[in-house]
Short mmCIF file of C-alpha atoms in Angstrom, two decimals:
data_model
loop_
_atom_site.label_atom_id
_atom_site.label_comp_id
_atom_site.label_asym_id
_atom_site.label_seq_id
_atom_site.Cartn_x
_atom_site.Cartn_y
_atom_site.Cartn_z
CA MET A 1 -31.38 -12.10 27.36
CA THR A 2 -28.42 -9.77 27.82
CA VAL A 3 -27.76 -7.56 24.86
CA VAL A 4 -24.04 -7.63 24.05
CA PRO A 5 -22.87 -4.34 22.56
CA PHE A 6 -21.48 -4.57 19.03
CA ASP A 7 -18.16 -2.91 19.71
CA LYS A 8 -14.87 -3.00 17.83
CA SER A 9 -13.49 -5.99 19.74
CA THR A 10 -16.69 -7.97 19.22
CA ALA A 11 -16.56 -7.25 15.51
CA ILE A 12 -12.91 -8.27 15.23
CA ALA A 13 -13.57 -11.47 17.19
CA GLU A 14 -16.37 -12.26 14.74
CA ILE A 15 -14.08 -11.67 11.75
CA LEU A 16 -11.39 -13.94 13.21
CA ALA A 17 -13.93 -16.68 13.91
CA THR A 18 -15.57 -16.41 10.48
CA ALA A 19 -12.40 -16.27 8.37
CA PRO A 20 -9.60 -17.80 10.45
CA GLY A 21 -7.35 -18.67 7.51
CA ILE A 22 -7.80 -15.68 5.23
CA PRO A 23 -4.88 -13.21 4.87
CA THR A 24 -6.06 -10.19 6.88
CA VAL A 25 -4.53 -6.72 7.15
CA PHE A 26 -5.48 -4.77 10.28
CA THR A 27 -5.32 -1.00 10.25
CA THR A 28 -3.24 1.16 12.55
CA GLY A 29 -4.16 1.57 16.21
CA PHE A 30 -6.56 -0.47 18.29
CA ALA A 31 -7.70 -2.72 15.43
CA SER A 32 -4.22 -4.24 15.16
CA ARG A 33 -3.80 -4.40 18.94
CA VAL A 34 -7.19 -6.03 19.45
CA ALA A 35 -6.52 -8.65 16.77
CA ALA A 36 -3.05 -9.44 18.14
CA SER A 37 -4.50 -9.75 21.65
CA LEU A 38 -7.39 -12.01 20.60
CA ASP A 39 -5.39 -14.42 18.44
CA ASP A 40 -1.96 -13.68 17.00
CA ARG A 41 -2.02 -15.71 13.81
CA PRO A 42 0.37 -15.92 10.82
CA ASN A 43 -2.33 -14.78 8.42
CA HIS A 44 -2.45 -11.40 10.23
CA PHE A 45 -0.60 -8.29 9.11
CA TYR A 46 -0.58 -5.54 11.71
CA MET A 47 -0.09 -2.02 10.33
CA THR A 48 1.52 -0.28 13.28
CA GLY A 49 2.31 3.01 11.53
CA SER A 50 1.21 4.34 8.14
CA MET A 51 -2.31 5.21 9.21
CA GLY A 52 -4.53 5.04 6.13
CA LEU A 53 -2.38 2.58 4.21
CA ALA A 54 -3.84 -0.79 5.27
CA LEU A 55 -6.25 -0.77 2.32
CA ALA A 56 -3.47 -0.10 -0.21
CA LEU A 57 -1.39 -2.93 1.25
CA GLY A 58 -4.32 -5.36 1.21
CA THR A 59 -5.09 -4.32 -2.36
CA GLY A 60 -1.56 -5.21 -3.44
CA VAL A 61 -1.82 -8.59 -1.69
CA ALA A 62 -5.18 -9.40 -3.30
CA MET A 63 -4.03 -8.18 -6.72
CA ALA A 64 -0.84 -10.23 -6.77
CA SER A 65 -2.10 -13.37 -5.02
CA GLN A 66 -5.59 -13.45 -6.56
CA GLN A 67 -6.62 -15.02 -3.24
CA PRO A 68 -9.36 -13.65 -0.98
CA THR A 69 -7.87 -10.98 1.27
CA ILE A 70 -9.51 -9.05 4.11
CA VAL A 71 -8.71 -5.50 5.20
CA VAL A 72 -10.01 -4.48 8.62
CA ASP A 73 -10.11 -0.70 8.36
CA GLY A 74 -11.46 2.08 10.56
CA ASP A 75 -13.40 5.23 9.82
CA GLY A 76 -10.42 7.36 10.84
CA SER A 77 -7.98 5.43 8.65
CA LEU A 78 -10.31 5.46 5.65
CA LEU A 79 -10.95 9.18 5.98
CA MET A 80 -7.22 9.86 6.21
CA ASN A 81 -6.71 8.31 2.79
CA PRO A 82 -9.99 7.87 0.89
CA ALA A 83 -8.12 7.97 -2.44
CA THR A 84 -7.33 4.28 -1.94
CA LEU A 85 -11.00 3.51 -2.52
CA LEU A 86 -10.38 4.41 -6.17
CA ALA A 87 -7.54 1.90 -6.45
CA VAL A 88 -9.92 -0.80 -5.25
CA GLY A 89 -12.98 0.36 -7.14
CA THR A 90 -11.16 0.56 -10.46
CA ALA A 91 -9.41 -2.82 -10.13
CA PRO A 92 -11.47 -5.50 -11.87
CA ASP A 93 -11.97 -8.84 -10.14
CA LEU A 94 -10.11 -7.93 -6.97
CA PRO A 95 -10.82 -10.62 -4.33
CA LEU A 96 -10.83 -8.11 -1.48
CA VAL A 97 -13.20 -7.75 1.44
CA HIS A 98 -12.92 -4.27 2.92
CA ILE A 99 -14.50 -4.09 6.36
CA VAL A 100 -14.75 -0.64 7.96
CA LEU A 101 -15.28 -0.65 11.71
CA ASP A 102 -16.85 2.75 12.22
CA ASP A 103 -16.89 3.91 15.83
CA GLY A 104 -16.71 7.60 14.91
CA LEU A 105 -13.52 8.03 16.94
CA TYR A 106 -9.77 8.11 16.68
CA ALA A 107 -9.75 5.51 19.45
CA SER A 108 -6.02 4.93 19.78
CA THR A 109 -5.10 8.62 19.99
CA GLY A 110 -7.47 9.47 22.80
CA GLY A 111 -10.94 9.16 21.33
CA GLN A 112 -11.25 12.41 19.40
CA PRO A 113 -14.26 12.36 17.05
CA THR A 114 -13.53 11.74 13.36
CA PRO A 115 -15.25 13.85 10.69
CA GLY A 116 -16.96 10.62 9.61
CA ARG A 117 -20.39 11.44 10.94
CA HIS A 118 -20.68 13.99 8.16
CA ALA A 119 -19.61 11.54 5.45
CA HIS A 120 -21.43 8.60 3.90
CA LEU A 121 -18.64 6.03 3.84
CA ALA A 122 -20.58 3.39 1.92
CA GLY A 123 -21.51 6.07 -0.60
CA LEU A 124 -17.82 6.91 -1.05
CA ALA A 125 -17.14 3.25 -1.80
CA THR A 126 -19.96 3.06 -4.33
CA ALA A 127 -18.85 6.29 -6.00
CA SER A 128 -15.31 4.89 -6.21
CA GLY A 129 -16.45 1.87 -8.18
CA TYR A 130 -17.08 -0.89 -5.61
CA GLN A 131 -19.68 -3.18 -7.14
CA SER A 132 -20.82 -4.58 -3.82
CA VAL A 133 -21.48 -2.46 -0.73
CA CYS A 134 -23.36 -3.57 2.38
CA GLU A 135 -23.78 -2.89 6.08
CA ALA A 136 -23.50 -5.12 9.15
CA ASN A 137 -24.61 -3.80 12.53
CA ASN A 138 -24.48 -6.93 14.65
CA PRO A 139 -22.19 -9.98 14.90
CA SER A 140 -24.44 -12.41 13.04
CA ALA A 141 -24.96 -9.95 10.19
CA LEU A 142 -21.20 -9.43 9.98
CA ARG A 143 -20.66 -13.19 9.86
CA ALA A 144 -23.23 -13.57 7.10
CA ARG A 145 -21.96 -10.63 5.01
CA LEU A 146 -18.32 -11.70 5.35
CA THR A 147 -19.08 -15.33 4.47
CA THR A 148 -20.92 -14.20 1.35
CA ALA A 149 -18.24 -11.65 0.45
CA LEU A 150 -15.46 -14.23 0.51
CA ASP A 151 -17.14 -15.96 -2.43
CA VAL A 152 -17.58 -12.76 -4.47
CA PRO A 153 -14.83 -12.43 -7.12
CA SER A 154 -14.65 -8.64 -6.82
CA ALA A 155 -14.20 -6.12 -4.02
CA VAL A 156 -16.86 -5.95 -1.32
CA PHE A 157 -17.25 -3.07 1.14
CA ILE A 158 -18.82 -3.91 4.51
CA HIS A 159 -19.65 -0.90 6.67
CA CYS A 160 -19.90 -1.81 10.34
CA PRO A 161 -21.22 0.89 12.66
CA VAL A 162 -19.75 -0.19 16.02
CA GLN A 163 -19.66 1.17 19.53
CA PRO A 164 -16.27 2.17 20.89
CA ASP A 165 -14.64 -0.47 23.08
CA ALA A 166 -15.19 0.24 26.77
CA THR A 167 -11.57 -0.67 27.59
CA PRO A 168 -8.49 -0.32 25.40
CA PRO A 169 -6.63 -3.45 24.26
CA ARG A 170 -3.98 -4.63 26.68
CA ARG A 171 -0.80 -4.69 24.69
CA ARG A 172 0.96 -3.21 21.73
CA VAL A 173 1.85 -5.29 18.72
CA THR A 174 5.29 -6.90 18.84
CA PRO A 175 8.17 -4.56 17.93
CA ASP A 176 9.51 -7.27 15.61
CA LEU A 177 7.98 -5.73 12.49
CA PRO A 178 10.19 -7.60 9.98
CA GLY A 179 8.99 -10.76 11.73
CA VAL A 180 5.34 -9.72 11.21
CA ALA A 181 6.00 -9.14 7.51
CA MET A 182 7.99 -12.36 7.05
CA ARG A 183 5.42 -14.52 8.83
CA PHE A 184 2.55 -13.02 6.83
CA SER A 185 4.49 -13.32 3.58
CA GLN A 186 5.27 -16.97 4.19
CA TYR A 187 1.62 -17.61 4.97
CA VAL A 188 0.36 -15.89 1.81
CA ARG A 189 2.93 -17.62 -0.38
CA GLY A 190 2.04 -20.98 1.14
CA ALA A 191 -1.68 -20.36 0.67
CA ALA A 192 -1.16 -19.37 -2.96
CA ALA A 193 1.06 -22.38 -3.74
CA MET B 1 19.62 9.29 -27.31
CA SER B 2 16.24 10.70 -28.26
CA ASP B 3 13.54 10.70 -25.62
CA THR B 4 11.88 7.66 -27.16
CA THR B 5 15.13 5.72 -27.51
CA ALA B 6 16.15 6.48 -23.93
CA ALA B 7 12.72 5.55 -22.60
CA THR B 8 12.75 2.36 -24.65
CA ALA B 9 16.11 1.39 -23.17
CA VAL B 10 14.71 1.77 -19.65
CA PHE B 11 11.45 0.06 -20.59
CA ASP B 12 13.33 -2.89 -22.08
CA ALA B 13 15.51 -3.17 -18.99
CA LEU B 14 12.53 -3.11 -16.61
CA VAL B 15 10.57 -5.66 -18.59
CA GLY B 16 13.66 -7.76 -19.29
CA HIS B 17 14.40 -8.02 -15.57
CA ASP B 18 10.77 -8.68 -14.75
CA MET B 19 10.36 -5.70 -12.39
CA GLY B 20 6.56 -5.47 -12.64
CA PRO B 21 3.87 -4.91 -11.66
CA TYR B 22 4.30 -1.15 -12.11
CA PHE B 23 2.47 1.34 -9.94
CA ALA B 24 2.65 4.74 -11.60
CA THR B 25 1.68 8.26 -10.60
CA PRO B 26 1.63 11.36 -12.82
CA CYS B 27 4.98 12.73 -13.97
CA GLY B 28 5.96 14.73 -17.05
CA VAL B 29 9.62 13.76 -16.80
CA LEU B 30 8.75 10.05 -16.82
CA ALA B 31 5.99 10.47 -19.44
CA PRO B 32 7.89 8.81 -22.34
CA LEU B 33 8.55 5.77 -20.13
CA LEU B 34 5.01 5.69 -18.74
CA ALA B 35 3.66 5.83 -22.31
CA GLN B 36 5.36 2.52 -23.04
CA LEU B 37 4.59 0.86 -19.72
CA GLN B 38 0.91 1.75 -19.81
CA GLU B 39 0.34 -0.71 -22.64
CA ARG B 40 1.08 -3.54 -20.22
CA ALA B 41 -1.55 -5.42 -18.22
CA ASP B 42 0.60 -5.17 -15.07
CA TYR B 43 0.66 -1.35 -15.20
CA HIS B 44 -1.56 0.42 -12.67
CA VAL B 45 -2.21 4.14 -12.37
CA VAL B 46 -2.51 5.16 -8.73
CA ALA B 47 -3.98 8.45 -7.52
CA ARG B 48 -1.45 9.07 -4.72
CA GLU B 49 2.19 8.09 -4.39
CA ASP B 50 1.93 6.73 -0.85
CA ASN B 51 -0.85 4.42 -2.02
CA ALA B 52 1.36 3.23 -4.86
CA VAL B 53 4.02 2.40 -2.26
CA GLY B 54 1.41 0.59 -0.15
CA MET B 55 0.18 -1.47 -3.10
CA ALA B 56 3.74 -2.34 -4.12
CA ALA B 57 4.37 -3.44 -0.52
CA GLY B 58 1.36 -5.76 -0.73
CA VAL B 59 2.73 -7.29 -3.93
CA ALA B 60 6.13 -7.74 -2.30
CA LEU B 61 4.52 -9.61 0.60
CA THR B 62 3.16 -12.18 -1.87
CA GLY B 63 6.72 -12.84 -3.04
CA GLY B 64 6.61 -10.69 -6.18
CA THR B 65 8.71 -7.73 -7.19
CA ALA B 66 7.10 -4.33 -7.75
CA THR B 67 8.17 -0.97 -9.09
CA VAL B 68 6.77 2.42 -8.12
CA LEU B 69 7.22 5.32 -10.53
CA MET B 70 6.82 8.81 -9.12
CA GLN B 71 8.01 12.39 -9.19
CA ASN B 72 10.01 13.58 -6.20
CA SER B 73 7.07 15.79 -5.19
CA GLY B 74 5.20 12.53 -4.72
CA PHE B 75 8.19 11.08 -2.95
CA GLY B 76 7.50 13.79 -0.39
CA GLN B 77 3.96 12.48 -0.16
CA SER B 78 5.36 8.96 0.36
CA VAL B 79 7.90 9.61 3.10
CA ASN B 80 5.75 8.25 5.91
CA ALA B 81 4.78 5.14 3.93
CA LEU B 82 8.48 4.46 3.41
CA ALA B 83 9.53 5.42 6.94
CA SER B 84 6.84 3.54 8.86
CA LEU B 85 6.05 0.62 6.54
CA VAL B 86 8.63 -0.18 3.86
CA VAL B 87 11.77 0.39 5.94
CA PRO B 88 10.83 -0.96 9.40
CA TYR B 89 8.99 -4.03 8.05
CA ARG B 90 11.80 -4.60 5.47
CA ILE B 91 9.47 -4.83 2.48
CA PRO B 92 11.61 -4.37 -0.67
CA MET B 93 10.63 -2.55 -3.85
CA LEU B 94 12.16 -0.53 -6.69
CA LEU B 95 11.45 3.20 -6.70
CA ILE B 96 11.95 5.24 -9.87
CA ILE B 97 11.90 8.89 -8.85
CA SER B 98 12.17 11.84 -11.21
CA MET B 99 14.19 14.73 -9.81
CA ARG B 100 12.14 17.87 -10.37
CA GLY B 101 13.78 20.94 -8.91
CA THR B 102 17.28 19.88 -9.99
CA PRO B 103 19.06 21.22 -13.10
CA PRO B 104 17.81 21.88 -15.72
CA ASP B 105 14.44 22.29 -13.94
CA PRO B 106 14.28 25.82 -12.46
CA THR B 107 10.63 25.72 -11.34
CA PRO B 108 10.55 27.30 -7.88
CA GLU B 109 7.78 25.07 -6.54
CA ASN B 110 10.07 22.05 -6.96
CA LEU B 111 13.40 23.41 -5.70
CA ALA B 112 13.01 22.39 -2.04
CA MET B 113 12.11 18.79 -2.87
CA GLY B 114 14.96 18.80 -5.39
CA ARG B 115 17.34 19.57 -2.50
CA LEU B 116 15.66 17.20 -0.06
CA THR B 117 15.16 14.01 -2.04
CA GLU B 118 18.63 12.53 -1.67
CA PRO B 119 19.09 13.50 2.01
CA ILE B 120 15.70 11.95 2.84
CA LEU B 121 16.60 8.74 1.00
CA ASP B 122 19.89 8.72 2.93
CA GLY B 123 17.98 9.20 6.18
CA LEU B 124 15.67 6.32 5.29
CA GLY B 125 18.66 4.11 4.49
CA ILE B 126 17.44 3.54 0.93
CA GLU B 127 20.30 3.20 -1.57
CA HIS B 128 19.96 5.37 -4.64
CA HIS B 129 21.70 6.00 -7.94
CA TYR B 130 21.06 8.19 -10.91
CA LEU B 131 19.53 6.28 -13.79
CA SER B 132 21.39 6.49 -17.06
CA ALA B 133 19.43 5.23 -20.05
CA GLY B 134 22.65 4.01 -21.67
CA ARG B 135 23.41 1.81 -18.65
CA ALA B 136 19.83 0.99 -17.73
CA ASN B 137 20.13 -2.74 -18.29
CA ASP B 138 23.04 -3.10 -15.85
CA GLN B 139 21.53 -0.69 -13.34
CA ILE B 140 18.19 -2.43 -13.25
CA ARG B 141 19.81 -5.85 -13.10
CA ASP B 142 21.74 -4.66 -10.03
CA ALA B 143 18.61 -3.08 -8.56
CA ARG B 144 16.77 -6.37 -8.97
CA ARG B 145 19.54 -8.12 -7.04
CA THR B 146 19.22 -5.58 -4.23
CA VAL B 147 15.45 -5.98 -4.07
CA VAL B 148 15.19 -9.77 -4.51
CA GLU B 149 18.37 -11.07 -2.88
CA LYS B 150 19.24 -8.47 -0.26
CA ARG B 151 15.57 -7.60 0.30
CA HIS B 152 16.33 -3.87 0.44
CA SER B 153 14.42 -1.20 -1.42
CA HIS B 154 16.39 0.67 -4.05
CA ALA B 155 15.77 4.04 -5.72
CA LEU B 156 16.80 5.05 -9.23
CA LEU B 157 16.73 8.83 -9.65
CA VAL B 158 15.88 10.32 -13.03
CA ARG B 159 17.31 13.68 -14.11
CA PRO B 160 14.67 16.04 -15.52
CA ASP B 161 16.21 15.86 -19.00
CA GLU B 162 16.94 12.11 -19.06
CA PHE B 163 14.03 11.65 -21.46
CA ASP B 164 14.37 15.14 -23.00
CA TRP B 165 11.84 16.86 -20.77
CA GLU B 166 12.05 20.67 -20.90
CA ALA B 167 10.76 23.14 -18.31
#
């Protein structure tokens, strides 16, 4: 049996297949580009700039909608703005699933190593008040953890150690950013109605 | 108006025009207002101003309004969140920004941001006015129209002594 590497694209494909209708915010860089390339859906929000802010945005969505919301974050994005972990950890009953795809690299800026190897990301989440913290290091574990997390009425942190993608995603996200926001907003409002 | 009366006028206007939830960051100038808002369930203290902007943006995407309260030093911290998220994606919110480094605040560590706040807002294309507690109800009603109907962000600037703060 061929062993398929658990890389960033594989993880994102697993997230899309497991939770196809859940509002999902993708962090800056390859995560957004991979998701848009795999399946450009109205429940996706692509954060093209504002590296480190996907988690804050997803927190606001989950807080106001009280509907399950997924943030697909990266180790580089999280380390750029770890203070957001506190906003999540101190919010009671936040229906947020925070998935961190940790490849140890700033993939979209040329693959420089992040300082993440010296940090315990799951420990940061626990220390910030997340009640539920787990790890997934293969696609079936990610599917299982995400499925469980979507039924948990408070924030869940899923740390995914992944291998870097061998090839970069093909295309950039659409330049129609107001269109991305409007489409996502309409989806979330429809889902909450 | 005393500091409490002025803050109450702004508080009443915000609540009356349903501008919450409120995402607040530390500020001595805004303290009398924050003291009243913090009793509300829709008041959230946020550790960094750009995160407050990000959370408000998330609320706006669900169809709600949101207000971010910050000092202009924190506005400096938020410039990229505004420039690369709020403005290009057209996600509207109300910003209430205290103007440290403008008269009567002589503190040298705030002077540069005091000079820069309005030009940066101009560069971002975010309309701004000075808040006047005596006209707060009309100003916040108009700001709500800008945010909800025009879907533009709006900033209300707060003089250091609006609520009787002293350096």
